[in-house]
mmCIF file of C-alpha atoms and ligand atoms in Angstrom:
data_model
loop_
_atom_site.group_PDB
_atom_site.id
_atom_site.type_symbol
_atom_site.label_atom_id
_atom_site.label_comp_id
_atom_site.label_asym_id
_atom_site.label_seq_id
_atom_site.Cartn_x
_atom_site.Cartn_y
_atom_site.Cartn_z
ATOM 1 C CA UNK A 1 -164.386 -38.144 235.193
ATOM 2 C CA UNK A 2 -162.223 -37.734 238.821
ATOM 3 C CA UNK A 3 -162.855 -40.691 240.865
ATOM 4 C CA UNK A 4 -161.997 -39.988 244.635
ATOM 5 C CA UNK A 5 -161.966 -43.272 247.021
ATOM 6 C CA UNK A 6 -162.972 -41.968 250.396
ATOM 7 C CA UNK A 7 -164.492 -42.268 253.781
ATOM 8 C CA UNK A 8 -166.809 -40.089 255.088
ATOM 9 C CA UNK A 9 -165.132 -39.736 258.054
ATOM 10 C CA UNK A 10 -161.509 -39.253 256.740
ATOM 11 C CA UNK A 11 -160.326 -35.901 257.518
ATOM 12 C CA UNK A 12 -157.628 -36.207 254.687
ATOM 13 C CA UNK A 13 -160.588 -37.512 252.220
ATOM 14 C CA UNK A 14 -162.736 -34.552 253.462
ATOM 15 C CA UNK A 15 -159.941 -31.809 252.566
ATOM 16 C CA UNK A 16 -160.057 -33.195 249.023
ATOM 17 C CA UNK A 17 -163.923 -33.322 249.022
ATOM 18 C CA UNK A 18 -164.014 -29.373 250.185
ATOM 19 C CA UNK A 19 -161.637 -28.389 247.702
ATOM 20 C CA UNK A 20 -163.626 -30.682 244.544
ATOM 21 C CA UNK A 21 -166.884 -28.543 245.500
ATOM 22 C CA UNK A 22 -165.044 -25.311 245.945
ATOM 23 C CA UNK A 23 -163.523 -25.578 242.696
ATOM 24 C CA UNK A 24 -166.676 -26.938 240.862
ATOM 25 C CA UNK A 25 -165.445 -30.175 239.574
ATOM 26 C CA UNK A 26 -168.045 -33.328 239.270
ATOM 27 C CA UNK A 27 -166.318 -36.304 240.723
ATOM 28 C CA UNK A 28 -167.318 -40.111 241.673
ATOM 29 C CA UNK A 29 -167.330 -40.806 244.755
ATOM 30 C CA UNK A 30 -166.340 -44.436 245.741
ATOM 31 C CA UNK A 31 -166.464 -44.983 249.442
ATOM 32 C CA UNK A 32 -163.963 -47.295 251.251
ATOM 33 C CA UNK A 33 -164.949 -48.128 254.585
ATOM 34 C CA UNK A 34 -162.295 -48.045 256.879
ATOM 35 C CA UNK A 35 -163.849 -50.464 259.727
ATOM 36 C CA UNK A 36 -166.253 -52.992 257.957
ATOM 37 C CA UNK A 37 -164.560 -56.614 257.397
ATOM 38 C CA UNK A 38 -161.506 -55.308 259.051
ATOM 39 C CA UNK A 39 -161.053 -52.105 256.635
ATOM 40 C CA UNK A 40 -161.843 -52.059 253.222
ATOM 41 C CA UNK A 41 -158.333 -50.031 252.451
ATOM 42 C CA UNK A 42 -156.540 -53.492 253.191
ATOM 43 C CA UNK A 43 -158.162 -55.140 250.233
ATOM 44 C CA UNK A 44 -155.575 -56.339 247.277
ATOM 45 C CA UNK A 45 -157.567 -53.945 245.228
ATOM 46 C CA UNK A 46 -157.272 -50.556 247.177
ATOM 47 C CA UNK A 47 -153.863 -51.306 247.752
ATOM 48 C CA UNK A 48 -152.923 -51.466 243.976
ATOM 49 C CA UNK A 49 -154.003 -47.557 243.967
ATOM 50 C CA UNK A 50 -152.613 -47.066 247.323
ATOM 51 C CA UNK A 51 -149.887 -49.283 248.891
ATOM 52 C CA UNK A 52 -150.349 -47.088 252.512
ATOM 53 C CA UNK A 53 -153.806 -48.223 252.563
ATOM 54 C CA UNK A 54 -155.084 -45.093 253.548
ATOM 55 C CA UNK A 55 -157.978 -42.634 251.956
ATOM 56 C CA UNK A 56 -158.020 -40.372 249.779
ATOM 57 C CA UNK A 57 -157.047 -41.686 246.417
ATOM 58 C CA UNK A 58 -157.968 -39.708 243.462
ATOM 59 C CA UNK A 59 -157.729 -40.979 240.118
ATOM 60 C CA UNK A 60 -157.721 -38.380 237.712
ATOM 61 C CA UNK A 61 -159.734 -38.007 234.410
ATOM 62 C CA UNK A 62 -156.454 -39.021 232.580
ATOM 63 C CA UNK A 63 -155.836 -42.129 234.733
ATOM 64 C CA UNK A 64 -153.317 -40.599 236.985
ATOM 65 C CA UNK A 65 -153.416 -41.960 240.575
ATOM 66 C CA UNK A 66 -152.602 -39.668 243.140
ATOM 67 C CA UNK A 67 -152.368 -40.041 246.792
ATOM 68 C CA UNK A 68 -151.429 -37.999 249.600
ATOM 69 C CA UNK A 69 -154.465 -35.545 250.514
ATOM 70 C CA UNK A 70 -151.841 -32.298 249.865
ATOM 71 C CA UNK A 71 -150.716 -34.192 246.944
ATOM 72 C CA UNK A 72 -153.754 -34.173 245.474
ATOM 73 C CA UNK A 73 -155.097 -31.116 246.323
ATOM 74 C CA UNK A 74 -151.322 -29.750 244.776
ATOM 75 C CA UNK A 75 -152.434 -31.319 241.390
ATOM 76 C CA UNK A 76 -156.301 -30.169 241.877
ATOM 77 C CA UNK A 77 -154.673 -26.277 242.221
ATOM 78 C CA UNK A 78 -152.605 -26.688 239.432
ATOM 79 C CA UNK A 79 -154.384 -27.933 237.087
ATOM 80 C CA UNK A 80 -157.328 -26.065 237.953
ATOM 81 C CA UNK A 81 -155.979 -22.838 239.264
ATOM 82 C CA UNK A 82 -159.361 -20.956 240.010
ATOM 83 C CA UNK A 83 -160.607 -20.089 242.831
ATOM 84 C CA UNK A 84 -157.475 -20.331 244.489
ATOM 85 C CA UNK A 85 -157.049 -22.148 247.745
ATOM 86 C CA UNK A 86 -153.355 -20.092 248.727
ATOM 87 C CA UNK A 87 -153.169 -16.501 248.491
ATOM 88 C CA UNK A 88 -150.889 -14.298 245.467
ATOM 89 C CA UNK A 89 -147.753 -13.455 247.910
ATOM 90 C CA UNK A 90 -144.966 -15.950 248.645
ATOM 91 C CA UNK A 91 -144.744 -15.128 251.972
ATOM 92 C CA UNK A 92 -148.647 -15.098 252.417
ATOM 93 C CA UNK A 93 -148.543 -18.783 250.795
ATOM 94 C CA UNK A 94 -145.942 -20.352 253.040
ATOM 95 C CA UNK A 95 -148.140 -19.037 255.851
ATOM 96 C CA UNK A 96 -150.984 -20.674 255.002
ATOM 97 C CA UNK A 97 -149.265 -23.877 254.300
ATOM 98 C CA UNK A 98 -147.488 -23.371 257.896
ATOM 99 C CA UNK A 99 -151.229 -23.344 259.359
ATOM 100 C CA UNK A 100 -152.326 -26.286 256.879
ATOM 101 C CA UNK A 101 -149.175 -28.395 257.826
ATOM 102 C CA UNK A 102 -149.045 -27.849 261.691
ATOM 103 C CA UNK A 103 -152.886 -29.871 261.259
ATOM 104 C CA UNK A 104 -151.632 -32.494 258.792
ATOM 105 C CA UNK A 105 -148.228 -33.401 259.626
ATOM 106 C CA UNK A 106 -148.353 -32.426 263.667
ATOM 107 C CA UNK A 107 -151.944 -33.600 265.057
ATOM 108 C CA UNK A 108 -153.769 -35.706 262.460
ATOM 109 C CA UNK A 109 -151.203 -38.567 261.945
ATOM 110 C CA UNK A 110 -150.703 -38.791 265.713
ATOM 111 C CA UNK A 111 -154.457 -39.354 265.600
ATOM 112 C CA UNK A 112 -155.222 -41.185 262.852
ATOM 113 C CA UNK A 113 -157.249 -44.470 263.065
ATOM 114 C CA UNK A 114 -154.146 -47.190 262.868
ATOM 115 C CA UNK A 115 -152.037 -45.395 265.458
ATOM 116 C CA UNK A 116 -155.404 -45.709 267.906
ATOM 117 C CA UNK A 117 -155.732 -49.242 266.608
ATOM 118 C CA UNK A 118 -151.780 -50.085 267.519
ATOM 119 C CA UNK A 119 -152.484 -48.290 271.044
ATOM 120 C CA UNK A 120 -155.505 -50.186 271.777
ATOM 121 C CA UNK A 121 -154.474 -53.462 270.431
ATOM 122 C CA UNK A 122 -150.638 -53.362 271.046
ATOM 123 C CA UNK A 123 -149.846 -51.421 273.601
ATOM 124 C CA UNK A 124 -152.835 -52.413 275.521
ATOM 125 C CA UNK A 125 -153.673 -48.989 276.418
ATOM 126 C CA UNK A 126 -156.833 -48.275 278.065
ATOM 127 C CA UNK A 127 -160.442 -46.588 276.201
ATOM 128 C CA UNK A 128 -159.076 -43.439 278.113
ATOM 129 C CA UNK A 129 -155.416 -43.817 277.704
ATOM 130 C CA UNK A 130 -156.813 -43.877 273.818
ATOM 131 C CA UNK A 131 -158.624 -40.671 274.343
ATOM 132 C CA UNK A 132 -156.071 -38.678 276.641
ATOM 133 C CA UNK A 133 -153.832 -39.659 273.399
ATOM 134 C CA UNK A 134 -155.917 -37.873 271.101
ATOM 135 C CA UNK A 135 -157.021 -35.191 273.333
ATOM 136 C CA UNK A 136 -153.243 -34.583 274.240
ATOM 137 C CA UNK A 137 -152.113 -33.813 270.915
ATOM 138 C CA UNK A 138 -154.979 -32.156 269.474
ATOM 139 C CA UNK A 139 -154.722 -29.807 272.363
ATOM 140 C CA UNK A 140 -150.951 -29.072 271.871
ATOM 141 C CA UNK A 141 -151.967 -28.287 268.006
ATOM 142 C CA UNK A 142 -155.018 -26.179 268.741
ATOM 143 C CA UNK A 143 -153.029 -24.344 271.354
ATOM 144 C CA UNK A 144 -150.474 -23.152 268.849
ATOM 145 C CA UNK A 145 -152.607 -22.677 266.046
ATOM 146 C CA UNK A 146 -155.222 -20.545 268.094
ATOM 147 C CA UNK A 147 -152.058 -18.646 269.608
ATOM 148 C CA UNK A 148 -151.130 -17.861 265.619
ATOM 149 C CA UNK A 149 -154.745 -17.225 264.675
ATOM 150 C CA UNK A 150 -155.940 -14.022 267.715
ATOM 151 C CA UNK A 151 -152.659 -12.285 266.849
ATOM 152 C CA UNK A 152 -151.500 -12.755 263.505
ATOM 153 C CA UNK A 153 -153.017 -9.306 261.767
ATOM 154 C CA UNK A 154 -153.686 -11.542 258.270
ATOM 155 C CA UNK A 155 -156.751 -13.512 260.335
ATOM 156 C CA UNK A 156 -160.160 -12.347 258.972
ATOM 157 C CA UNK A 157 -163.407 -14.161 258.272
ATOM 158 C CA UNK A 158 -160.795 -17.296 257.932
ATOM 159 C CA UNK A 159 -157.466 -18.030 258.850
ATOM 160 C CA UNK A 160 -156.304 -15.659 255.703
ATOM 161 C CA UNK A 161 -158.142 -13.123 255.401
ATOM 162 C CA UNK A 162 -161.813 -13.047 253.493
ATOM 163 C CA UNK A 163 -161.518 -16.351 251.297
ATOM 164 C CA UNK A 164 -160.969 -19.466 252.658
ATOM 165 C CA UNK A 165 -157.566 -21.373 251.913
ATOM 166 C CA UNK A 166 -155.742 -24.260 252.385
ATOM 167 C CA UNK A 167 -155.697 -23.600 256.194
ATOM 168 C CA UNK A 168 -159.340 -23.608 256.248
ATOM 169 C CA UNK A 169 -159.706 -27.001 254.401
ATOM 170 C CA UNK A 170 -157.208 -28.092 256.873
ATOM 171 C CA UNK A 171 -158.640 -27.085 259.878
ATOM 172 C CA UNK A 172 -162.419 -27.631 259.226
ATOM 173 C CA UNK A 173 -162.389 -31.505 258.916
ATOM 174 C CA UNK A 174 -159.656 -31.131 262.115
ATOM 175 C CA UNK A 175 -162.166 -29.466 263.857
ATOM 176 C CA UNK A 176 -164.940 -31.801 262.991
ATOM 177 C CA UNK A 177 -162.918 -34.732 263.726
ATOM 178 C CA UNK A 178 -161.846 -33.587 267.781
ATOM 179 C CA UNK A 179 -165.541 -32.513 268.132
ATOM 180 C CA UNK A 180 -166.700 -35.833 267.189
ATOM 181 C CA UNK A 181 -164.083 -37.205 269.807
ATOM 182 C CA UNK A 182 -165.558 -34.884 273.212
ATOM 183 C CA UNK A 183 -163.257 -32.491 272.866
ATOM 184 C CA UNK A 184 -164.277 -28.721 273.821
ATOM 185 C CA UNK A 185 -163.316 -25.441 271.703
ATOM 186 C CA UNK A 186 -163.940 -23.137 274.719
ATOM 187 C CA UNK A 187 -160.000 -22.448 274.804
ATOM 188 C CA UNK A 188 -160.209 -22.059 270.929
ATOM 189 C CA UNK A 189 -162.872 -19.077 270.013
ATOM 190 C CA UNK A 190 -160.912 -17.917 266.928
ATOM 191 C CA UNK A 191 -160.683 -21.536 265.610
ATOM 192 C CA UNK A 192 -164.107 -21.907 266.509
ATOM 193 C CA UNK A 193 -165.390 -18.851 264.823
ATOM 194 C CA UNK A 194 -163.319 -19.496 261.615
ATOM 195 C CA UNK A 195 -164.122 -22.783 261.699
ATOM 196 C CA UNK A 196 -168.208 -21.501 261.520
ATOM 197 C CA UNK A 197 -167.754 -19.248 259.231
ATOM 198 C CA UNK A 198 -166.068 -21.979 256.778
ATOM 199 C CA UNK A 199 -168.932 -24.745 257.477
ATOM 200 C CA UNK A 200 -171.278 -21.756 256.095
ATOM 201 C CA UNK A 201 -169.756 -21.983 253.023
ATOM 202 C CA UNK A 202 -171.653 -24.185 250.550
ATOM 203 C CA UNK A 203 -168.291 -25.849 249.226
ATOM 204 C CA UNK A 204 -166.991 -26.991 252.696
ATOM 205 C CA UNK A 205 -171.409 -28.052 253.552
ATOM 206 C CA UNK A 206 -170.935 -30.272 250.722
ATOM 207 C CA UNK A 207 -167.509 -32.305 252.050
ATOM 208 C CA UNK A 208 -169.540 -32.512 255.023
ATOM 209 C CA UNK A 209 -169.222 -36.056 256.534
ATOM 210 C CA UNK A 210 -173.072 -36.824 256.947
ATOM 211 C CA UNK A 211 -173.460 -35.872 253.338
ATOM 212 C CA UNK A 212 -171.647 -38.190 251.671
ATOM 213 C CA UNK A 213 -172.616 -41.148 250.010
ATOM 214 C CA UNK A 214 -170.862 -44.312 252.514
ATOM 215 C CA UNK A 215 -172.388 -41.739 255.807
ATOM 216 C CA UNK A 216 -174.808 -44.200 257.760
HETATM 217 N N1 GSH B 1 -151.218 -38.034 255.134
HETATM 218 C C1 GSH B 1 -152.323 -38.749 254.558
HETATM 219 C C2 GSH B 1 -153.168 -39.314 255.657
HETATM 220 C C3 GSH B 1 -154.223 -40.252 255.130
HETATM 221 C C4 GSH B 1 -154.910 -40.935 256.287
HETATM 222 O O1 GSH B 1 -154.320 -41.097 257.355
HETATM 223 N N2 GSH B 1 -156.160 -41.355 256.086
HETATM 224 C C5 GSH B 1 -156.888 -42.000 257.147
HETATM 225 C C6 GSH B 1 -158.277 -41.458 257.255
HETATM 226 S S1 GSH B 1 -158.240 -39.742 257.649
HETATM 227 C C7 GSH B 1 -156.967 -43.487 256.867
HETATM 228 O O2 GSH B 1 -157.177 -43.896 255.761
HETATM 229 N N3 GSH B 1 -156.799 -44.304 257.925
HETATM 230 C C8 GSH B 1 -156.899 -45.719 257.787
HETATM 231 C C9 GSH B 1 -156.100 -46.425 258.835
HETATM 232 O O3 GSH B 1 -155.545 -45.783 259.723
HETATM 233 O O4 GSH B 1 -156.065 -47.659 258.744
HETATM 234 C C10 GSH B 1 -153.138 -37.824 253.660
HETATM 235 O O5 GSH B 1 -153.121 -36.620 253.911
HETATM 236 O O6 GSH B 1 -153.767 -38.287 252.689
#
């Protein structure tokens, strides 16, 4: 059986949750919290399966230890190919990934809980220094993003067309994350509506943060 070590409210742990459910497959869930006693992902023991100490870490059914969140959901596609989370063209793929990659390489790790930590405990910065951070460069990612997503003619029901991809999975738990954080979609409607239509879905419901085991 998959074991994936996650927090509830990791947005790279939720990708890998919403792509588990959408392609069926039973997992364990084993949740690492990444505040209590200082962060659980800092123990000897995490850090054997994941010297970055950061979530997700899946261990596959064979024993394999992956980590990365598009690592992992890399190795969940090819080993289970169906449904698909990248459309059949090359050209259609390397847009979605485009989408997918301006979330997880250009606003999440900007964002992520140990670069908030260094600001706040570091740098000194102030609780609103902290949250002009994140609200800065969630905004300069949304803004591009929803730019790409009201003109490009391959936006449907989600950011390709009528099944959601790997942009989707991307942007959902993106989404969730600056809502959670204050920040408004009113200058986002297309990333709003796609983002809606995905949490309808009973694959990305599942991921869900509240509805996972560790959610208090
Ligand atoms: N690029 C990594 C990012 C993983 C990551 O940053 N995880 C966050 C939660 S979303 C984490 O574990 N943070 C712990 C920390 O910052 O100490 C991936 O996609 O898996």
């Amino acid at each position: 059986m998959i074991k994936l070590y996650s927090y509830f409210r990791s947005s790279a742990s939720y990708r890998v949750r919403i792509v588990l459910a959408m392609k069926s497959l039973p997992y364990e869930y084993i949740g690492i919290h990444l505040l209590k006693g200082g962060g659980e992902q800092f123990s000897p023991e995490y850090r054997k399966l994941n010297p970055s100490a950061l979530t997700p870490t899946l261990v596959a059914s064979d024993g394999a230890v992956i980590t990365q969140s598009l690592a992992i959901i890399d190795y969940l596609e090819e080993t289970h190919p169906n449904p698909s989370v990248l459309p059949v063209a090359a050209a259609d793929r390397a847009y979605v990934r485009s989408i997918a990659l301006q979330i997880a390489c250009e606003i999440h790790p900007l964002n992520n809980l140990r670069v908030l930590s260094y600001l706040k405990d570091v740098v000194n910065a102030a609780e609103d220094t902290k949250s002009a951070w994140y609200a800065h460069w969630v905004k300069l990612g949304f803004d591009a993003i929803e730019a790409t997503l009201a003109s490009d003619p391959r936006t449907g029901t989600f950011c390709f067309g009528e099944h959601p991809t790997l942009a989707d999975i991307c942007l959902v738990p993106q989404v969730f994350n600056a809502k959670r954080m204050g920040i408004a979609l009113d200058a986002y409607p297309t990333i709003a509506r796609i983002n809606d239509a995905a949490c309808a879905l009973e694959a990305f419901s599942k991921a869900e943060p509240s509805r996972q085991p560790d959610a208090f």
